[in-house]
Short mmCIF file of C-alpha atoms in Angstrom, two decimals:
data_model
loop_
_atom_site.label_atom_id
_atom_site.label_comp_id
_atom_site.label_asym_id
_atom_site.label_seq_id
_atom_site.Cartn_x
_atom_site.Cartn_y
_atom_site.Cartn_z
CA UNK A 1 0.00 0.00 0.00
CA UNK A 2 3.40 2.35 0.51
CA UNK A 3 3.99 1.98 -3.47
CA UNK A 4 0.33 2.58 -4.18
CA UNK A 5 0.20 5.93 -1.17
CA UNK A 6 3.30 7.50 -2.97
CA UNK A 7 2.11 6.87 -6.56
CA UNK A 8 -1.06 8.38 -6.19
CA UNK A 9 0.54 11.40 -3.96
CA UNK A 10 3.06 11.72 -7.30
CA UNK A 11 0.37 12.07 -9.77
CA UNK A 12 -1.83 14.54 -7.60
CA UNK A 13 1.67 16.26 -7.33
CA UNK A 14 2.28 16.79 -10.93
CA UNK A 15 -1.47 17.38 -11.82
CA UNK A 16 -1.41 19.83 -8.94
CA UNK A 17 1.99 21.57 -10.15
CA UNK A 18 0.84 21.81 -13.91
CA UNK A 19 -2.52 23.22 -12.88
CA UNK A 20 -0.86 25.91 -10.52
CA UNK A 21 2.05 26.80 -13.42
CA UNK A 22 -0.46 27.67 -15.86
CA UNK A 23 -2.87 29.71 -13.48
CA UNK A 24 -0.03 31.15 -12.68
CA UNK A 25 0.93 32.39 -16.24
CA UNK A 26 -2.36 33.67 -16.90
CA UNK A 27 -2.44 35.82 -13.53
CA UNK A 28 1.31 37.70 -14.85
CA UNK A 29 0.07 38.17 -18.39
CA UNK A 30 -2.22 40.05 -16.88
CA UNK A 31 0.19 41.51 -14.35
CA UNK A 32 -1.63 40.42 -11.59
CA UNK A 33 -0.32 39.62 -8.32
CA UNK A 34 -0.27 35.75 -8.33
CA UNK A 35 -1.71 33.70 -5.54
CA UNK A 36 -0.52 31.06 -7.01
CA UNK A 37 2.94 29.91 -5.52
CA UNK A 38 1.14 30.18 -2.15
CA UNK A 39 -2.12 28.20 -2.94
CA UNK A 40 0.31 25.70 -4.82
CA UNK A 41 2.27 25.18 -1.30
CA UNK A 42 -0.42 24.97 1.05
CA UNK A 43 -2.38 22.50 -1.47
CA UNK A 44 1.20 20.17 -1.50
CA UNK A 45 0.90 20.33 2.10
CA UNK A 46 -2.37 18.57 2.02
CA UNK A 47 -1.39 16.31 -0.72
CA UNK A 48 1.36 14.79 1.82
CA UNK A 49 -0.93 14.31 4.38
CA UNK A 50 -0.24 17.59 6.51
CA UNK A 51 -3.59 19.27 8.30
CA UNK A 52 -3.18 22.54 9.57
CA UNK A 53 -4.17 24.24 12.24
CA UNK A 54 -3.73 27.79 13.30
CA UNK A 55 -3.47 29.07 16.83
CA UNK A 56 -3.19 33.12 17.32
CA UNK A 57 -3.09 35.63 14.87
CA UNK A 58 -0.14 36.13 11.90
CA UNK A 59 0.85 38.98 10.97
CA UNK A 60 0.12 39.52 6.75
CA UNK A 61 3.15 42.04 6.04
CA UNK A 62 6.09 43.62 7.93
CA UNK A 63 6.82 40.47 9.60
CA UNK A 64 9.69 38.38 9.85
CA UNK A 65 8.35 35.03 10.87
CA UNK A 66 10.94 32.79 13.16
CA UNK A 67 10.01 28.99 13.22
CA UNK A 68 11.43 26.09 14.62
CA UNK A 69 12.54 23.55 11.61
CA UNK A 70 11.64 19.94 11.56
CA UNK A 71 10.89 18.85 8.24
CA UNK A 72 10.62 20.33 4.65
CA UNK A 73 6.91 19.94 4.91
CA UNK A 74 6.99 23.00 7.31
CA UNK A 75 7.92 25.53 4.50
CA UNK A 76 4.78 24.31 3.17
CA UNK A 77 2.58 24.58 5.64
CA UNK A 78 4.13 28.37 6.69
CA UNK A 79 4.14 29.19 3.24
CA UNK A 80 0.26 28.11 2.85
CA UNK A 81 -0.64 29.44 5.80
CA UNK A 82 0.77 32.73 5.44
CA UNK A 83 2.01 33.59 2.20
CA UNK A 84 5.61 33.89 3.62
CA UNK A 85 9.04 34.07 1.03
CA UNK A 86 11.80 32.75 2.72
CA UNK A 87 15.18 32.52 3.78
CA UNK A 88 17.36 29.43 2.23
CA UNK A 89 20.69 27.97 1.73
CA UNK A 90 22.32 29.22 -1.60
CA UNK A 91 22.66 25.57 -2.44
CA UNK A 92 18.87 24.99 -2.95
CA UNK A 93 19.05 27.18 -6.05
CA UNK A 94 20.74 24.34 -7.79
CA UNK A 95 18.02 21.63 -7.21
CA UNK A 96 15.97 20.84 -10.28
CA UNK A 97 12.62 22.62 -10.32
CA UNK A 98 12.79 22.40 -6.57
CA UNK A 99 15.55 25.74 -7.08
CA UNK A 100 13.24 27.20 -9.36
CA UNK A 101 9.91 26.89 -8.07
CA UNK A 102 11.92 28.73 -4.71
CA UNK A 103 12.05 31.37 -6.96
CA UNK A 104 8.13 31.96 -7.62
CA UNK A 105 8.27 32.18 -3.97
CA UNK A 106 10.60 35.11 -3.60
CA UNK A 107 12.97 33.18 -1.87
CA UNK A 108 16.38 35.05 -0.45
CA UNK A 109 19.32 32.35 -1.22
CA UNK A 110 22.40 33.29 1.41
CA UNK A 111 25.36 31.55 1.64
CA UNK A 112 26.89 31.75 5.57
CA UNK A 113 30.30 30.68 3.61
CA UNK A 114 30.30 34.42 1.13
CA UNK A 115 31.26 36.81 4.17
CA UNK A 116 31.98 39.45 1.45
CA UNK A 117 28.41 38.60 -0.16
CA UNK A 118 26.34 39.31 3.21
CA UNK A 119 25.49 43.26 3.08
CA UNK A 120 24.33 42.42 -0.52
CA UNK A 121 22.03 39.76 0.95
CA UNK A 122 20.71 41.96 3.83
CA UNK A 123 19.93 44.39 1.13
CA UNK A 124 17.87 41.34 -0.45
CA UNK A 125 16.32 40.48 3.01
CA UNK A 126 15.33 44.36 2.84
CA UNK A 127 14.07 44.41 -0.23
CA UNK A 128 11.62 41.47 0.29
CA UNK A 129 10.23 43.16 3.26
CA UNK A 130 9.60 46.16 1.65
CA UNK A 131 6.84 44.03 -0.74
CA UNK A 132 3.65 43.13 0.31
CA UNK A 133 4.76 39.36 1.91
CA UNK A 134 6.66 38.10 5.14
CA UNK A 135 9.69 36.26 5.43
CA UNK A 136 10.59 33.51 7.56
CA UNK A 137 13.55 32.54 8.91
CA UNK A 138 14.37 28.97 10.42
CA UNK A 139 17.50 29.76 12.85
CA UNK A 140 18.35 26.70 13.94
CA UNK A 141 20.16 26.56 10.72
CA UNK A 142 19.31 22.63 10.21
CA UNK A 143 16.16 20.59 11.27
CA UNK A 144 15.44 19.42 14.26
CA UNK A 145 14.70 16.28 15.70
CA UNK A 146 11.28 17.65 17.24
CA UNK A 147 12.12 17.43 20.47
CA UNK A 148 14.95 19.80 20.95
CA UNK A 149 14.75 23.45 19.50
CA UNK A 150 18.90 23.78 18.93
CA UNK A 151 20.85 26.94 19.61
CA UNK A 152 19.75 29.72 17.52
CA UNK A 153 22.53 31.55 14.90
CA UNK A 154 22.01 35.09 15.48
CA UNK A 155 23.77 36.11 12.33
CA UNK A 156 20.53 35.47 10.58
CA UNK A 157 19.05 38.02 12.39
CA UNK A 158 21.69 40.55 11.60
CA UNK A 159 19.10 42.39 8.42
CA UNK A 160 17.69 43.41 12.09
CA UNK A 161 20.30 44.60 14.19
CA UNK A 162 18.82 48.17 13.12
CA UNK A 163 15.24 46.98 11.43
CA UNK A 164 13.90 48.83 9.02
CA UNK A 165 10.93 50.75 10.42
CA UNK A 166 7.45 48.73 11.67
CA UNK A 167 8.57 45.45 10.85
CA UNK A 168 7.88 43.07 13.82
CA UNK A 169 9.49 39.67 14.56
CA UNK A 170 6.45 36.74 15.26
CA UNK A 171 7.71 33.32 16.62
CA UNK A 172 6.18 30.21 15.30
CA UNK A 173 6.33 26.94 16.76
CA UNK A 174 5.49 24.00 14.37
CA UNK A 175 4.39 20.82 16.21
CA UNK A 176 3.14 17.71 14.44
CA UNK A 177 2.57 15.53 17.22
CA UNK A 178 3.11 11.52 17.47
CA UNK A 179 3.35 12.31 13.68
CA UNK A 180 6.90 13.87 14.29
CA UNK A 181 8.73 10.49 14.16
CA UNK A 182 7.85 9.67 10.02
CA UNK A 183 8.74 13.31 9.65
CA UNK A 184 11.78 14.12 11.13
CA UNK A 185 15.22 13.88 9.39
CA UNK A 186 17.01 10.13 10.20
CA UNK A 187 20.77 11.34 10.78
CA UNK A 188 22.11 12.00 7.33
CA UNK A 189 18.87 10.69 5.44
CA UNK A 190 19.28 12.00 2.06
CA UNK A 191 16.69 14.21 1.19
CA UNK A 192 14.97 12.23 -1.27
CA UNK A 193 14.87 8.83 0.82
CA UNK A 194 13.36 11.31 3.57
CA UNK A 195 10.49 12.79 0.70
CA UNK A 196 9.74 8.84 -0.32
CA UNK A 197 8.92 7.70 3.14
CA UNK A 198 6.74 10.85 4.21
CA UNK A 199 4.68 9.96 0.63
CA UNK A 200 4.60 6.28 1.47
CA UNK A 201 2.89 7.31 4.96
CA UNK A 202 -0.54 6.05 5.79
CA UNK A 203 -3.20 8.94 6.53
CA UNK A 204 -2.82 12.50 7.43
CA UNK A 205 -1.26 14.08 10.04
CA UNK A 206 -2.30 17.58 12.23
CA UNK A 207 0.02 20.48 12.31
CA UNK A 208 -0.39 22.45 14.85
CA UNK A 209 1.06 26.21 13.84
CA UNK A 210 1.79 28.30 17.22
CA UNK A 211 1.91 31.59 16.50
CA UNK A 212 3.34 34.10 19.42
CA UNK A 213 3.38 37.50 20.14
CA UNK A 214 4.90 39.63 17.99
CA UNK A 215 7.50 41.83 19.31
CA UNK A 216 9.23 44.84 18.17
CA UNK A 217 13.30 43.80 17.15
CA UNK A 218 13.99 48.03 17.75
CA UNK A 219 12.93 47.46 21.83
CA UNK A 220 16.17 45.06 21.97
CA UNK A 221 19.89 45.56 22.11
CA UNK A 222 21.13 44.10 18.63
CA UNK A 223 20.75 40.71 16.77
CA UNK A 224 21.86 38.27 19.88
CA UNK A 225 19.32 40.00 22.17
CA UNK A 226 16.24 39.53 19.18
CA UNK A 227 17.81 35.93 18.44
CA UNK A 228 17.11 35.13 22.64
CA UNK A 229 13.82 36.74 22.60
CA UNK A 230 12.73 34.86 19.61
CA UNK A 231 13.82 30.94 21.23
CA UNK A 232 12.95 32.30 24.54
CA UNK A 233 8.99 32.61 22.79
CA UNK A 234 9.20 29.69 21.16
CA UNK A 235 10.42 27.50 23.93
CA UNK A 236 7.67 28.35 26.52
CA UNK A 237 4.96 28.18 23.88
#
């Protein structure tokens, strides 16, 4: 039934991405704002078996979202959710239409290795929150194993050091339950033995989207201090 489960969830996939692309197409001919990349993400979210559920309020704009990271399926259910772009290892860029369909989503490639690149990605990071969508940030800088929310890196939080004016920092916290243990990353699992047994899994699965109080980054002493307020929220959600 695991071969049958991940056939079907390929087909729906495909059917689901084809549908989206064109829709998509038709909504910039007629330079439209898509909704597309977002519906498309939240609807692959369901396709894998993911059920959200919401608890508090998100913020729609001037918000830099900053989630605990467990599995690949939570960039789908933020992104569904919320609309958010986000923040993502250079390397992803290279991935077959996995790199480029990042890129209907606005995504801000960094590399932590270019130290000479970063005030040009800040400047990116900027520029994104000037639009009309969030961004989310996952600074644990690797998933987790859902038990343990790891140190936080606060150089991803250096675009706010001094934040450009408004924008608010919201904590998520992503829980999926008993469901966590078919999610969760298996040591050094390669990413596409990790995406064939989540599509072989039986049923679907709630995910439970926590989202705190937003706080302003300006009220705190640099990028450490907004880094510790940030875990500090998530951690006693």
């Amino acid at each position: 039934m695991g071969a049958v489960r991940f056939t079907f969830r390929i087909a729906a996939l495909v059917a689901t991405l084809v549908a989206a692309l064109v829709l998509h197409g038709v909504w910039r001919l007629f330079r439209l704002t898509s909704p597309w990349p977002r519906l498309f993400l939240g609807l692959v979210a369901r396709i894998v078996g993911a059920r959200a559920r919401v608890i508090g309020t998100p913020l729609r704009r001037d918000v830099v979202f900053v989630s605990n990271h467990q599995s690949w399926v939570d960039i789908l259910v933020i992104a569904g959710t919320t609309g958010s772009a986000f923040v993502a290892k250079s390397d992803l860029r290279s991935v077959p239409l996995v790199g480029w369909l990042c890129t209907l989503n606005h995504t801000i490639f960094v590399s932590r290795e270019d130290r000479l690149g970063i005030a040009a990605q800040i400047d990116q990071l900027r520029a994104a929150l000037a639009q009309a969508w969030p961004v989310t940030l996952f600074p644990e800088g690797t998933t987790g194993d859902g038990t343990t929310l790891l140190p936080f890196k606060a150089s991803l939080f250096e675009v706010l050091d001094t934040p450009p004016t408004g924008v608010m920092v919201q904590p998520i916290r992503i829980d999926y339950g008993d469901a966590m243990s078919d999610l969760a990353w298996l040591g050094d699992e390669p990413g596409q033995v990790n995406a064939t047994r989540v599509l072989r899994r039986s049923g679907s699965f709630p995910t439970i989207l926590h989202f705190c109080e937003p706080f302003d980054p300006a009220t705190f002493d640099g990028r450490k201090a907004i880094a510790a307020e940030a875990r500090r929220r998530i951690e006693t959600r």
